[in-house]
Short mmCIF file of C-alpha atoms and ligand atoms in Angstrom, two decimals:
data_model
loop_
_atom_site.label_atom_id
_atom_site.label_comp_id
_atom_site.label_asym_id
_atom_site.label_seq_id
_atom_site.Cartn_x
_atom_site.Cartn_y
_atom_site.Cartn_z
CA UNK L 1 14.20 -171.03 56.08
CA UNK L 2 15.45 -166.89 55.50
CA UNK L 3 15.79 -165.65 52.11
CA UNK L 4 19.90 -165.26 51.12
CA UNK L 5 20.43 -161.36 51.38
CA UNK L 6 23.69 -160.78 49.39
CA UNK L 7 23.34 -156.73 49.60
CA UNK L 8 27.28 -156.69 50.84
CA UNK L 9 28.44 -158.92 48.39
CA UNK L 10 26.35 -157.61 45.59
CA UNK L 11 27.75 -154.18 45.75
CA UNK L 12 31.66 -155.80 45.81
CA UNK L 13 30.62 -157.43 42.65
CA UNK L 14 29.71 -153.87 40.99
CA UNK L 15 25.82 -155.21 41.26
CA UNK L 16 22.65 -152.65 41.65
CA UNK L 17 20.94 -153.19 45.24
CA UNK L 18 17.97 -152.26 46.02
CA UNK L 19 19.18 -150.69 49.00
CA UNK L 20 22.76 -149.66 50.81
CA UNK L 21 24.09 -152.73 52.61
CA UNK L 22 25.03 -151.97 56.40
CA UNK L 23 27.04 -153.54 59.01
CA UNK L 24 29.38 -152.35 61.97
CA UNK L 25 32.84 -153.30 62.60
CA UNK L 26 32.79 -154.36 66.48
CA UNK L 27 29.11 -155.62 65.97
CA UNK L 28 29.82 -158.50 67.85
CA UNK L 29 30.80 -157.24 71.98
CA UNK L 30 29.91 -155.55 74.73
CA UNK L 31 27.10 -153.47 73.44
CA UNK L 32 25.04 -156.73 73.20
CA UNK L 33 24.02 -158.20 76.75
CA UNK L 34 23.69 -161.32 74.86
CA UNK L 35 27.30 -161.17 74.12
CA UNK L 36 27.92 -160.63 78.06
CA UNK L 37 26.33 -163.46 79.26
CA UNK L 38 28.13 -165.59 76.45
CA UNK L 39 31.94 -163.88 77.87
CA UNK L 40 31.43 -164.30 81.70
CA UNK L 41 30.21 -167.95 81.19
CA UNK L 42 33.14 -168.44 79.17
CA UNK L 43 35.53 -167.10 81.59
CA UNK L 44 38.06 -165.20 79.34
CA UNK L 45 38.42 -163.08 75.78
CA UNK L 46 40.80 -166.31 74.25
CA UNK L 47 38.07 -168.97 75.35
CA UNK L 48 35.28 -167.76 73.72
CA UNK L 49 38.59 -166.81 70.12
CA UNK L 50 39.16 -170.47 70.29
CA UNK L 51 35.98 -172.18 70.65
CA UNK L 52 34.29 -172.51 67.36
CA UNK L 53 30.84 -173.03 69.21
CA UNK L 54 31.62 -169.89 71.50
CA UNK L 55 32.72 -168.23 68.24
CA UNK L 56 30.12 -168.98 65.85
CA UNK L 57 27.52 -167.78 68.36
CA UNK L 58 28.77 -164.34 69.15
CA UNK L 59 28.74 -163.94 65.46
CA UNK L 60 25.51 -164.86 64.59
CA UNK L 61 24.04 -162.94 67.22
CA UNK L 62 24.40 -158.79 65.83
CA UNK L 63 22.70 -160.61 62.31
CA UNK L 64 19.66 -161.89 64.85
CA UNK L 65 19.73 -158.21 67.25
CA UNK L 66 20.77 -155.89 65.16
CA UNK L 67 19.95 -156.85 61.60
CA UNK L 68 23.17 -156.66 60.27
CA UNK L 69 23.58 -157.28 56.27
CA UNK L 70 26.96 -159.19 57.14
CA UNK L 71 28.58 -161.61 60.02
CA UNK L 72 32.12 -160.70 60.51
CA UNK L 73 33.74 -163.92 62.31
CA UNK L 74 34.27 -163.31 65.86
CA UNK L 75 38.57 -163.19 66.73
CA UNK L 76 40.74 -161.56 66.74
CA UNK L 77 44.17 -159.67 64.54
CA UNK L 78 46.41 -160.48 67.08
CA UNK L 79 45.96 -164.64 66.53
CA UNK L 80 48.69 -164.56 64.10
CA UNK L 81 51.28 -163.28 65.77
CA UNK L 82 50.22 -165.87 68.38
CA UNK L 83 50.40 -168.70 65.61
CA UNK L 84 53.81 -167.56 64.83
CA UNK L 85 55.23 -168.37 68.16
CA UNK L 86 54.59 -164.41 70.12
CA UNK L 87 51.94 -165.57 72.31
CA UNK L 88 49.13 -162.61 73.73
CA UNK L 89 47.09 -162.43 77.26
CA UNK L 90 44.00 -160.43 76.72
CA UNK L 91 43.38 -158.10 79.81
CA UNK L 92 40.47 -156.86 80.99
CA UNK L 93 40.13 -153.47 80.14
CA UNK L 94 43.96 -152.94 78.84
CA UNK L 95 43.47 -154.94 75.87
CA UNK L 96 46.12 -157.37 74.06
CA UNK L 97 49.42 -157.87 75.76
CA UNK L 98 52.66 -159.96 74.87
CA UNK L 99 54.88 -161.15 77.49
CA UNK L 100 57.36 -161.19 75.08
CA UNK L 101 58.21 -158.58 72.14
CA UNK L 102 60.23 -158.52 69.14
CA UNK L 103 63.34 -155.80 69.79
CA UNK L 104 65.85 -157.33 68.13
CA UNK L 105 67.51 -159.47 64.81
CA UNK L 106 67.72 -161.98 67.70
CA UNK L 107 63.63 -162.53 69.10
CA UNK L 108 63.15 -163.41 65.41
CA UNK L 109 65.16 -166.61 65.75
CA UNK L 110 61.66 -167.99 67.75
CA UNK L 111 59.50 -167.04 64.91
CA UNK L 112 58.51 -168.79 61.72
CA UNK L 113 55.80 -168.34 58.91
CA UNK L 114 52.58 -168.98 60.54
CA UNK L 115 50.52 -171.69 58.05
CA UNK L 116 46.72 -172.07 58.22
CA UNK L 117 46.37 -174.93 60.30
CA UNK L 118 47.81 -173.99 63.04
CA UNK L 119 44.91 -171.24 63.39
CA UNK L 120 42.26 -174.23 63.13
CA UNK L 121 40.26 -173.49 65.59
CA UNK L 122 39.30 -169.84 63.04
CA UNK L 123 38.53 -171.73 60.00
CA UNK L 124 36.30 -174.62 62.18
CA UNK L 125 34.57 -171.26 63.47
CA UNK L 126 34.28 -170.08 59.84
CA UNK L 127 32.83 -173.58 58.77
CA UNK L 128 30.42 -173.99 61.41
CA UNK L 129 29.00 -170.33 61.03
CA UNK L 130 28.92 -170.73 57.82
CA UNK L 131 26.55 -173.70 58.13
CA UNK L 132 24.32 -171.70 61.16
CA UNK L 133 24.31 -169.05 58.69
CA UNK L 134 22.58 -171.26 56.26
CA UNK L 135 23.17 -168.08 53.38
CA UNK L 136 20.90 -165.72 55.66
CA UNK L 137 24.10 -162.76 55.47
CA UNK L 138 27.54 -163.41 54.19
CA UNK L 139 30.26 -163.76 56.26
CA UNK L 140 33.65 -161.62 56.58
CA UNK L 141 36.80 -162.74 57.33
CA UNK L 142 39.65 -160.54 58.64
CA UNK L 143 43.11 -159.69 59.13
CA UNK L 144 45.65 -157.49 60.66
CA UNK L 145 47.23 -155.43 58.04
CA UNK L 146 51.38 -156.34 58.81
CA UNK L 147 52.20 -152.92 59.76
CA UNK L 148 49.60 -152.77 62.58
CA UNK L 149 50.59 -156.27 63.76
CA UNK L 150 54.00 -155.32 63.25
CA UNK L 151 53.16 -152.84 65.19
CA UNK L 152 52.17 -154.71 68.46
CA UNK L 153 54.47 -157.16 67.80
CA UNK L 154 57.52 -154.64 68.49
CA UNK L 155 55.59 -152.20 71.01
CA UNK L 156 54.19 -155.57 73.08
CA UNK L 157 50.94 -153.62 73.78
CA UNK L 158 48.52 -151.11 72.33
CA UNK L 159 50.20 -147.45 72.66
CA UNK L 160 48.94 -144.14 72.18
CA UNK L 161 52.44 -143.11 69.77
CA UNK L 162 53.87 -147.09 68.89
CA UNK L 163 57.02 -144.74 69.24
CA UNK L 164 58.69 -148.25 69.87
CA UNK L 165 57.52 -149.48 66.67
CA UNK L 166 58.35 -146.32 64.83
CA UNK L 167 61.83 -146.25 66.35
CA UNK L 168 62.65 -149.85 64.84
CA UNK L 169 61.46 -148.26 61.52
CA UNK L 170 64.15 -145.62 61.34
CA UNK L 171 66.86 -147.35 63.29
CA UNK L 172 66.92 -151.25 61.73
CA UNK L 173 64.49 -150.58 58.24
CA UNK L 174 65.87 -154.44 57.25
CA UNK L 175 65.16 -155.72 60.63
CA UNK L 176 61.73 -154.13 60.39
CA UNK L 177 61.37 -155.07 56.56
CA UNK L 178 62.39 -159.06 57.67
CA UNK L 179 59.57 -159.22 60.49
CA UNK L 180 56.50 -156.98 57.79
CA UNK L 181 57.61 -159.70 55.29
CA UNK L 182 56.96 -163.09 57.36
CA UNK L 183 54.04 -161.95 58.80
CA UNK L 184 52.89 -161.17 55.40
CA UNK L 185 53.93 -164.76 54.35
CA UNK L 186 51.62 -165.85 57.74
CA UNK L 187 48.93 -163.23 56.98
CA UNK L 188 48.51 -164.67 52.87
CA UNK L 189 48.38 -168.33 54.22
CA UNK L 190 45.87 -167.42 56.92
CA UNK L 191 43.46 -165.17 54.50
CA UNK L 192 43.53 -168.26 52.14
CA UNK L 193 42.09 -170.04 54.29
CA UNK L 194 39.48 -168.67 55.20
CA UNK L 195 38.23 -168.16 52.15
CA UNK L 196 38.89 -171.95 52.17
CA UNK L 197 36.82 -172.09 55.43
CA UNK L 198 33.91 -170.36 53.78
CA UNK L 199 34.75 -166.24 54.75
CA UNK L 200 32.41 -164.87 51.37
CA UNK L 201 34.71 -161.52 51.96
CA UNK L 202 37.27 -160.23 53.68
CA UNK L 203 38.69 -157.24 55.66
CA UNK L 204 42.09 -155.86 56.19
CA UNK L 205 42.26 -153.81 59.24
CA UNK L 206 45.15 -151.22 59.69
CA UNK L 207 44.35 -150.10 62.68
CA UNK L 208 47.23 -147.52 63.27
CA UNK L 209 47.99 -146.91 59.48
CA UNK L 210 47.44 -142.68 61.04
CA UNK L 211 51.06 -143.43 63.31
CA UNK L 212 53.01 -143.38 59.62
CA UNK L 213 54.06 -140.55 57.43
CA UNK L 214 53.32 -140.65 54.11
CA UNK L 215 56.31 -142.19 52.69
CA UNK L 216 56.91 -144.64 55.24
CA UNK L 217 53.43 -145.65 55.15
CA UNK L 218 53.80 -146.63 51.53
CA UNK L 219 57.27 -148.42 52.32
CA UNK L 220 55.99 -150.42 55.25
CA UNK L 221 52.24 -150.45 55.38
CA UNK L 222 50.81 -150.44 51.87
CA UNK L 223 53.15 -152.54 49.71
CA UNK L 224 52.37 -155.30 52.30
CA UNK L 225 49.05 -154.83 51.70
CA UNK L 226 49.47 -154.69 48.07
CA UNK L 227 50.61 -158.49 48.30
CA UNK L 228 48.25 -159.56 50.34
CA UNK L 229 45.52 -158.13 47.93
CA UNK L 230 47.48 -160.03 45.27
CA UNK L 231 47.94 -162.85 46.39
CA UNK L 232 44.78 -163.94 48.08
CA UNK L 233 42.16 -163.95 45.30
CA UNK L 234 38.68 -165.56 44.50
CA UNK L 235 36.60 -163.35 47.04
CA UNK L 236 36.00 -159.17 47.67
CA UNK L 237 38.44 -157.35 49.62
CA UNK L 238 38.20 -154.06 51.73
CA UNK L 239 40.92 -152.45 52.95
CA UNK L 240 40.25 -150.62 55.92
CA UNK L 241 43.39 -147.55 56.67
CA UNK L 242 42.19 -146.30 59.32
CA UNK L 243 43.97 -142.38 60.01
CA UNK L 244 45.45 -142.38 56.27
CA UNK L 245 44.14 -139.82 54.10
CA UNK L 246 47.13 -139.21 53.10
CA UNK L 247 47.33 -142.71 51.01
CA UNK L 248 43.72 -142.57 49.84
CA UNK L 249 45.26 -142.06 46.52
CA UNK L 250 47.49 -144.71 46.57
CA UNK L 251 44.65 -146.88 47.94
CA UNK L 252 42.88 -146.50 44.64
CA UNK L 253 45.15 -148.56 42.60
CA UNK L 254 45.55 -151.54 45.31
CA UNK L 255 44.06 -155.29 43.91
CA UNK L 256 40.94 -154.14 46.28
CA UNK L 257 37.39 -153.77 45.60
CA UNK L 258 36.48 -151.59 48.68
CA UNK L 259 38.37 -149.11 51.79
CA UNK L 260 36.79 -148.37 54.10
CA UNK L 261 36.75 -144.83 55.47
CA UNK L 262 37.26 -143.10 59.33
CA UNK L 263 34.98 -140.28 60.16
CA UNK L 264 37.72 -138.14 59.95
CA UNK L 265 37.80 -138.21 55.72
CA UNK L 266 36.21 -135.92 53.87
CA UNK L 267 33.79 -138.47 52.11
CA UNK L 268 33.30 -136.65 48.51
CA UNK L 269 37.13 -135.82 48.28
CA UNK L 270 37.44 -139.70 49.35
CA UNK L 271 34.92 -140.02 45.89
CA UNK L 272 37.82 -137.98 43.71
CA UNK L 273 40.47 -139.79 44.92
CA UNK L 274 39.09 -143.31 44.78
CA UNK L 275 36.86 -143.55 42.15
CA UNK L 276 37.59 -147.02 41.42
CA UNK L 277 36.53 -148.29 44.44
CA UNK L 278 33.31 -149.06 46.51
CA UNK L 279 33.68 -146.80 50.18
CA UNK L 280 32.69 -148.11 53.36
CA UNK L 281 31.49 -146.45 56.38
CA UNK L 282 32.42 -143.73 57.79
CA UNK L 283 30.22 -142.44 60.97
CA UNK L 284 31.89 -140.97 63.65
CA UNK L 285 31.15 -144.14 67.05
CA UNK L 286 30.40 -141.57 68.82
CA UNK L 287 27.81 -139.50 66.58
CA UNK L 288 25.61 -143.34 68.45
CA UNK L 289 25.65 -141.23 71.90
CA UNK L 290 23.10 -138.87 70.11
CA UNK L 291 19.56 -138.27 70.84
CA UNK L 292 17.59 -141.34 68.33
CA UNK L 293 16.08 -137.56 66.32
CA UNK L 294 20.56 -136.34 65.40
CA UNK L 295 21.36 -140.48 64.98
CA UNK L 296 19.28 -140.09 62.05
CA UNK L 297 19.98 -136.65 60.63
CA UNK L 298 23.57 -137.56 61.01
CA UNK L 299 22.59 -141.33 59.43
CA UNK L 300 21.28 -139.55 56.58
CA UNK L 301 23.82 -136.78 55.96
CA UNK L 302 26.64 -139.53 55.44
CA UNK L 303 23.88 -141.28 53.12
CA UNK L 304 23.68 -138.21 51.00
CA UNK L 305 27.33 -137.24 50.78
CA UNK L 306 28.20 -141.56 49.99
CA UNK L 307 25.02 -141.17 47.25
CA UNK L 308 23.26 -144.37 46.80
CA UNK L 309 25.66 -146.22 44.84
CA UNK L 310 29.20 -148.04 45.63
CA UNK L 311 28.85 -147.85 49.65
CA UNK L 312 28.50 -149.53 52.11
CA UNK L 313 27.69 -148.24 55.88
CA UNK L 314 29.91 -148.95 58.49
CA UNK L 315 30.86 -146.98 61.04
CA UNK L 316 34.29 -144.58 60.48
CA UNK L 317 36.35 -147.29 63.28
CA UNK L 318 34.65 -149.89 66.05
CA UNK L 319 30.93 -149.65 67.81
CA UNK L 320 32.05 -148.22 71.63
CA UNK L 321 30.96 -151.00 73.98
CA UNK L 322 29.17 -148.29 75.92
CA UNK L 323 26.67 -147.60 73.24
CA UNK L 324 23.24 -147.98 73.86
CA UNK L 325 21.53 -151.12 71.34
CA UNK L 326 18.92 -148.74 70.95
CA UNK L 327 20.88 -146.56 68.85
CA UNK L 328 22.98 -148.57 67.34
CA UNK L 329 19.26 -150.24 65.72
CA UNK L 330 18.63 -146.80 64.95
CA UNK L 331 21.39 -146.22 62.84
CA UNK L 332 20.95 -149.38 60.92
CA UNK L 333 17.56 -149.26 60.41
CA UNK L 334 17.98 -145.63 59.03
CA UNK L 335 20.20 -146.86 56.57
CA UNK L 336 17.86 -149.76 55.31
CA UNK L 337 15.19 -147.27 55.20
CA UNK L 338 16.17 -144.39 54.13
CA UNK L 339 18.18 -145.56 51.74
CA UNK L 340 15.62 -148.21 49.71
CA UNK L 341 13.45 -144.71 49.94
CA UNK L 342 15.72 -142.81 47.30
CA UNK L 343 16.30 -146.24 45.09
CA UNK L 344 12.85 -146.23 44.93
CA UNK L 345 12.46 -142.99 43.70
CA UNK L 346 15.26 -143.29 41.11
O1 LIG H 401 35.72 -159.31 75.50
C1 LIG H 401 36.13 -158.17 75.53
O2 LIG H 401 34.58 -156.98 75.22
C2 LIG H 401 37.27 -158.03 74.75
C3 LIG H 401 37.04 -156.71 73.68
C4 LIG H 401 37.41 -157.01 72.53
C5 LIG H 401 36.67 -157.70 71.17
C6 LIG H 401 35.17 -157.55 71.57
C7 LIG H 401 38.69 -157.04 71.96
C8 LIG H 401 40.22 -157.07 72.79
N1 LIG H 401 38.96 -158.00 70.43
C9 LIG H 401 37.62 -158.29 70.52
C10 LIG H 401 36.79 -159.05 69.07
C11 LIG H 401 37.24 -158.13 67.61
N2 LIG H 401 38.61 -157.60 67.37
C12 LIG H 401 37.13 -158.52 66.60
C13 LIG H 401 35.61 -159.49 66.24
C14 LIG H 401 34.62 -159.40 65.52
C15 LIG H 401 33.75 -158.09 64.86
O3 LIG H 401 34.04 -156.68 64.66
O4 LIG H 401 32.53 -157.77 65.82
C16 LIG H 401 37.72 -157.97 65.66
C17 LIG H 401 37.26 -158.00 64.45
C18 LIG H 401 38.86 -157.15 65.82
C19 LIG H 401 39.87 -156.49 64.68
C20 LIG H 401 41.00 -155.93 65.51
N3 LIG H 401 41.78 -156.15 67.27
C21 LIG H 401 41.61 -154.84 65.86
C22 LIG H 401 41.01 -153.82 64.54
C23 LIG H 401 40.07 -153.72 64.30
C24 LIG H 401 40.27 -152.40 65.27
O5 LIG H 401 39.23 -151.94 66.36
O6 LIG H 401 41.32 -151.23 65.07
C25 LIG H 401 42.65 -154.67 66.96
C26 LIG H 401 43.20 -153.07 66.81
C27 LIG H 401 43.00 -155.31 67.83
C28 LIG H 401 43.16 -155.19 69.15
C29 LIG H 401 42.43 -155.12 70.22
N4 LIG H 401 41.73 -156.58 70.53
C30 LIG H 401 41.02 -156.00 71.79
C31 LIG H 401 41.29 -154.81 72.05
C32 LIG H 401 40.23 -154.29 73.49
C33 LIG H 401 42.32 -154.19 70.55
C34 LIG H 401 42.46 -153.11 70.79
C35 LIG H 401 43.72 -151.85 71.94
C36 LIG H 401 44.54 -151.39 71.12
O7 LIG H 401 43.66 -150.34 71.74
O8 LIG H 401 45.68 -151.20 70.98
#
């Protein structure tokens, strides 16, 4: 039996903790040889995502191997469009691809608002992982923000500019809102299902927030994130609006407990713009390519800028797959040791 570690949820609920909590986006993944082994045996990414035992196994690996303070359920944001009727494929070294994409109002006829039951494999993975974790650390559920999901559904794959998705916002804003509305309703059902299955907190990934300008971000993204946060209640919510530095003031009054910062966002300025929020982040994932000594220094500099309160340490985006495991450990250990020492002095 392990003692319960609740530092992540405690910080989110405004409780005092003995140190700063830490976890990493993409902590379950190719950086771990243990992950690569499961992935190889499974044969495909989708097989892992849809098999609760495998998803559970790789979800818990970073808790054991890296000592992080939370687990995040192994899945992908693109399971939602798939449940709505738009199947995705995960191509090796390329990422997700949609054989069919959304181009016109006609294409919406094949879509429906997804119900949580249509993603029962995720709910089963969450329930199983909760049992296996047995209270060791909280389990994070997640979904993509409607704008980011929309971007993949219209573009058909990843993209540097998402110009096809953005073109729709200018040419057919009503169609765009109709699709965003359906994605939002599906996401609310999905996240409520995750909470019911046992997720202790949730994170909304708006990975492509930064390709929109401020006005379009308000209209086509933030509006829908607000709706999700208003409707999915009962657990703490973290919103990660990658690249949307211009939206920080607006995010301060979204109904969420925390906002994730990427490494381009100034920490002290973010505190001023979002005084009511717990902040999460934001070390540049590339900082982990530096020497151990420099990783330590960069991590401490980040911790000092955030200060000891209202902070969950993380990277500014997902861990890159070719990062050395010992460098990741160095980051995690530095957060724990340094923040504990600072607390002890206070
Ligand atoms: O087997 C593999 O290594 C495939 C790589 C991989 C992994 C490990 C993909 C493909 N997805 C995942 C898992 C994943 N995806 C998690 C697992 C939990 C964890 O963090 O440990 C999470 C939270 C996601 C979420 C996700 N998928 C996002 C949001 C976060 C982010 O990185 O911005 C996005 C944008 C996706 C789409 C996606 N899935 C996979 C790739 C390579 C991509 C990005 C494609 C692109 O660049 O457009």
